Structures are given as structure tokens and as C-alpha cells.
Coordinates of N, CA, C and O in Angstrom, one line a residue:
M1127 N 52.8 -44.1 -5.0 CA 53.6 -45.1 -4.6 C 54.7 -45.4 -5.6 O 55.8 -45.7 -5.2
K1128 N 54.3 -45.4 -6.9 CA 55.3 -45.7 -8.0 C 56.4 -44.7 -8.0 O 57.5 -45.0 -8.5
R1129 N 56.1 -43.5 -7.6 CA 57.1 -42.3 -7.7 C 58.1 -42.5 -6.5 O 59.2 -41.9 -6.6
L1130 N 57.6 -43.1 -5.4 CA 58.4 -43.1 -4.2 C 59.6 -44.2 -4.3 O 60.6 -44.1 -3.7
V1131 N 59.3 -45.2 -5.2 CA 60.3 -46.3 -5.2 C 61.6 -45.8 -5.9 O 62.7 -46.0 -5.4
P1132 N 61.5 -45.2 -7.1 CA 62.8 -44.6 -7.7 C 63.4 -43.6 -6.9 O 64.7 -43.6 -6.8
L1133 N 62.7 -42.8 -6.1 CA 63.3 -41.8 -5.2 C 64.0 -42.5 -4.0 O 65.1 -42.1 -3.6
A1134 N 63.4 -43.5 -3.5 CA 64.0 -44.3 -2.4 C 65.4 -45.0 -2.9 O 66.3 -45.0 -2.2
V1135 N 65.3 -45.4 -4.2 CA 66.5 -46.2 -4.6 C 67.6 -45.1 -4.9 O 68.8 -45.4 -4.6
L1136 N 67.3 -43.9 -5.3 CA 68.3 -42.8 -5.5 C 68.9 -42.4 -4.2 O 70.0 -42.1 -4.1
I1137 N 68.1 -42.4 -3.2 CA 68.5 -41.9 -1.9 C 69.5 -42.9 -1.4 O 70.5 -42.6 -0.7
M1138 N 69.1 -44.2 -1.5 CA 70.0 -45.3 -1.0 C 71.3 -45.4 -1.7 O 72.4 -45.6 -1.2
L1139 N 71.3 -45.1 -3.1 CA 72.5 -45.2 -3.9 C 73.4 -44.0 -3.5 O 74.6 -44.1 -3.6
G1140 N 72.8 -42.9 -3.2 CA 73.6 -41.7 -2.8 C 74.3 -41.9 -1.5 O 75.4 -41.3 -1.3
G1141 N 73.9 -42.6 -0.7 CA 74.6 -42.9 0.5 C 75.7 -44.0 0.5 O 76.5 -44.2 1.4
C1142 N 75.8 -44.6 -0.6 CA 76.9 -45.7 -0.8 C 78.2 -45.1 -0.9 O 79.2 -45.6 -0.5
G1143 N 78.4 -44.0 -1.7 CA 79.7 -43.4 -2.0 C 80.2 -42.5 -0.8 O 79.4 -41.9 -0.2
A1144 N 81.5 -42.5 -0.6 CA 82.1 -41.6 0.4 C 82.8 -40.6 -0.3 O 83.7 -40.9 -1.2
A1145 N 82.7 -39.3 0.0 CA 83.4 -38.3 -0.6 C 84.7 -38.0 0.1 O 85.6 -37.4 -0.5
N1146 N 84.9 -38.4 1.3 CA 86.1 -38.1 2.1 C 87.0 -39.4 2.1 O 86.6 -40.4 1.9
D1147 N 88.3 -39.2 2.3 CA 89.2 -40.1 2.5 C 89.0 -41.0 3.8 O 88.6 -40.4 4.8
L1148 N 89.2 -42.2 3.8 CA 89.0 -43.0 5.0 C 90.3 -42.8 5.9 O 91.4 -43.0 5.4
R1149 N 90.1 -42.5 7.1 CA 91.2 -42.4 8.0 C 90.9 -43.3 9.2 O 89.7 -43.4 9.7
P1150 N 91.9 -43.8 9.9 CA 91.7 -44.5 11.1 C 91.2 -43.7 12.2 O 91.7 -42.5 12.4
T1151 N 90.5 -44.2 13.1 CA 90.1 -43.4 14.3 C 91.2 -43.3 15.2 O 92.2 -44.1 15.2
S1152 N 91.0 -42.5 16.3 CA 92.1 -42.2 17.3 C 92.3 -43.5 18.2 O 93.4 -43.7 18.7
T1153 N 91.3 -44.4 18.2 CA 91.5 -45.6 19.1 C 92.1 -46.7 18.3 O 92.5 -47.7 19.0
Q1154 N 92.1 -46.7 17.1 CA 92.7 -47.9 16.3 C 94.2 -47.9 16.4 O 94.9 -46.8 16.4
K1155 N 94.7 -49.1 16.4 CA 96.2 -49.2 16.5 C 96.8 -49.0 15.0 O 96.0 -49.5 14.2
P1156 N 98.0 -48.7 14.9 CA 98.6 -48.6 13.6 C 98.9 -50.0 13.1 O 98.9 -51.0 13.8
L1157 N 99.1 -50.0 11.8 CA 99.2 -51.4 11.2 C 100.6 -52.0 11.7 O 101.5 -51.3 12.1
V1158 N 100.5 -53.3 11.7 CA 101.6 -54.0 12.2 C 102.7 -54.2 11.1 O 102.3 -54.5 9.9
T1159 N 103.9 -54.1 11.5 CA 105.0 -54.2 10.4 C 105.1 -55.7 10.0 O 105.2 -56.6 10.9
P1160 N 105.1 -56.0 8.8 CA 105.2 -57.5 8.4 C 106.6 -58.1 8.7 O 107.5 -57.4 9.0
Y1161 N 106.6 -59.3 9.0 CA 107.8 -60.0 9.4 C 108.8 -59.9 8.3 O 108.6 -60.1 7.1
G1162 N 110.0 -59.5 8.7 CA 111.1 -59.2 7.8 C 111.2 -57.9 7.2 O 112.2 -57.6 6.4
A1163 N 110.1 -57.1 7.3 CA 110.1 -55.7 6.8 C 110.7 -54.7 7.8 O 110.6 -55.0 9.0
R1164 N 111.4 -53.8 7.3 CA 112.0 -52.8 8.2 C 111.0 -51.7 8.6 O 111.1 -51.2 9.6
T1165 N 110.1 -51.4 7.6 CA 109.1 -50.3 8.1 C 107.7 -50.9 7.6 O 107.6 -51.8 6.9
T1166 N 106.7 -50.3 8.1 CA 105.3 -50.6 7.8 C 105.0 -50.0 6.4 O 105.2 -48.8 6.1
P1167 N 104.6 -50.8 5.5 CA 104.2 -50.3 4.1 C 103.0 -49.3 4.2 O 102.1 -49.5 5.0
T1168 N 103.1 -48.4 3.3 CA 102.0 -47.5 3.1 C 100.8 -48.1 2.3 O 100.9 -49.2 1.8
A1169 N 99.7 -47.4 2.2 CA 98.5 -48.0 1.6 C 98.8 -48.1 0.1 O 98.4 -49.1 -0.5
T1170 N 99.6 -47.1 -0.5 CA 99.8 -47.3 -1.9 C 100.7 -48.4 -2.2 O 100.5 -49.0 -3.3
Q1171 N 101.7 -48.6 -1.3 CA 102.6 -49.8 -1.5 C 101.8 -51.1 -1.4 O 102.1 -52.1 -2.1
L1172 N 100.8 -51.2 -0.5 CA 100.0 -52.4 -0.3 C 99.1 -52.6 -1.5 O 98.8 -53.7 -1.8
L1173 N 98.7 -51.5 -2.2 CA 97.7 -51.7 -3.3 C 98.5 -51.8 -4.6 O 97.7 -52.2 -5.6
T1174 N 99.7 -51.6 -4.7 CA 100.4 -51.8 -6.0 C 100.8 -53.2 -6.1 O 101.5 -53.8 -5.3
P1175 N 100.3 -53.9 -7.2 CA 100.7 -55.3 -7.4 C 102.2 -55.5 -7.7 O 102.7 -54.6 -8.5
S1176 N 102.8 -56.4 -7.3 CA 104.1 -56.8 -7.7 C 104.2 -57.4 -8.9 O 103.1 -57.9 -9.5
S1177 N 105.4 -57.7 -9.6 CA 105.5 -58.4 -10.8 C 105.1 -59.8 -10.7 O 104.8 -60.5 -11.7
Q1178 N 105.1 -60.4 -9.5 CA 104.7 -61.8 -9.4 C 103.2 -61.9 -9.3 O 102.7 -62.8 -9.7
E1179 N 102.5 -60.8 -8.9 CA 101.0 -60.8 -8.8 C 100.5 -60.6 -10.1 O 99.4 -61.1 -10.4
R1180 N 101.1 -59.7 -10.9 CA 100.6 -59.4 -12.3 C 101.7 -59.6 -13.3 O 102.3 -58.6 -13.8
P1181 N 102.0 -60.8 -13.6 CA 103.1 -61.0 -14.6 C 102.7 -60.5 -16.0 O 101.5 -60.5 -16.3
E1182 N 103.8 -60.1 -16.6 CA 103.6 -59.8 -18.1 C 103.8 -61.0 -19.0 O 104.4 -61.9 -18.6
R1183 N 103.1 -60.9 -20.1 CA 103.2 -62.1 -21.0 C 104.5 -62.0 -21.6 O 105.1 -61.1 -22.1
S1184 N 105.2 -63.2 -21.7 CA 106.6 -63.2 -22.3 C 106.7 -63.8 -23.7 O 107.6 -63.9 -24.3
D1185 N 105.4 -64.3 -24.1 CA 105.4 -64.9 -25.4 C 104.1 -64.6 -26.1 O 103.1 -64.4 -25.5
E1186 N 104.1 -64.6 -27.4 CA 102.9 -64.4 -28.2 C 102.4 -65.7 -28.8 O 103.1 -66.4 -29.5
L1187 N 101.2 -66.2 -28.3 CA 100.8 -67.5 -28.7 C 100.6 -67.7 -30.1 O 100.8 -68.7 -30.7
L1188 N 100.0 -66.7 -30.8 CA 99.6 -66.8 -32.2 C 100.9 -66.9 -33.1 O 100.8 -67.3 -34.2
K1189 N 102.0 -66.2 -32.7 CA 103.2 -66.2 -33.5 C 103.9 -67.6 -33.4 O 104.6 -68.0 -34.2
K1190 N 103.8 -68.2 -32.3 CA 104.5 -69.4 -32.0 C 103.6 -70.6 -32.1 O 104.1 -71.8 -31.7
S1191 N 102.5 -70.6 -32.8 CA 101.6 -71.7 -32.8 C 102.1 -72.7 -33.9 O 102.5 -72.2 -35.0
D1192 N 102.1 -73.9 -33.6 CA 102.4 -75.0 -34.5 C 101.4 -76.0 -34.7 O 100.4 -76.1 -33.8
T1193 N 101.4 -76.7 -35.7 CA 100.3 -77.8 -35.9 C 100.6 -79.0 -35.0 O 101.7 -79.3 -34.7
R1194 N 99.6 -79.5 -34.4 CA 99.8 -80.6 -33.5 C 100.1 -81.8 -34.2 O 99.5 -82.1 -35.2
R1195 N 100.9 -82.7 -33.7 CA 101.1 -84.0 -34.2 C 100.0 -85.0 -33.9 O 99.3 -84.7 -32.8
G1196 N 99.9 -86.0 -34.6 CA 98.8 -87.0 -34.2 C 99.1 -87.6 -32.9 O 100.1 -87.9 -32.5
D1197 N 97.9 -87.9 -32.2 CA 98.0 -88.6 -30.9 C 97.8 -90.1 -31.2 O 96.8 -90.5 -31.7
E1198 N 98.8 -90.9 -30.8 CA 98.7 -92.3 -31.0 C 97.6 -93.1 -30.2 O 97.1 -94.1 -30.5
F1199 N 97.3 -92.4 -29.1 CA 96.4 -93.1 -28.2 C 95.0 -92.5 -28.2 O 94.1 -92.9 -27.5
D1200 N 94.7 -91.7 -29.2 CA 93.3 -91.1 -29.5 C 92.6 -92.1 -30.4 O 92.5 -91.9 -31.6
L1201 N 92.1 -93.2 -29.8 CA 91.5 -94.3 -30.6 C 89.9 -94.2 -30.3 O 89.6 -93.7 -29.2
P1202 N 89.2 -94.7 -31.2 CA 87.7 -94.7 -31.1 C 87.4 -95.7 -30.0 O 88.2 -96.7 -29.8
P1203 N 86.3 -95.5 -29.2 CA 86.0 -96.6 -28.1 C 85.6 -97.9 -28.7 O 85.1 -98.0 -29.9
H1204 N 85.9 -98.9 -28.0 CA 85.4 -100.3 -28.4 C 83.9 -100.4 -28.0 O 83.3 -99.9 -27.1
N1205 N 83.3 -101.2 -29.0 CA 81.9 -101.4 -28.8 C 81.5 -102.4 -27.7 O 81.6 -103.3 -27.3

């Protein structure tokens, strides 16, 4: 019984991955063209993030770090 559990887990994990590319069936409709687009985007275009989705850092925080000035309103609580 103890030998069957790891074997069952390996069999289940083997069925998780797909070796072939996923393709739509013949009954599925093609993708709808987004509003304002001239053509339907491909899968790679949909999966490539734009610069707005993955912005680059424009500043280095450690080079521009300054000491903070004192906060006038950081007072101890009243008893």
C-alpha cells in the first residue's frame, strides 16, 4: 500500500503537463477583434506586456535618499 501512493502521485503528475500546443477546435469561434483595433491580436501579442503593464524604474532610491526632516506633529500621546 505504501508503494502504491508514490506511484499514484507520479501518474497523476504525469497527466498534468501537455506536450502538444493548444489549438481551438473546429466548432470554436475565432477571437473577437477588440474595439478600436484593426486586426485581431495574436497570442504572442496578447501575452507580451506593454510598457504600461511592466514599467521600468526611472530612479534609483538608494542614490537619491535624503535624511528626513523632523516631523512637528510627531508628539508623544497625552496621558
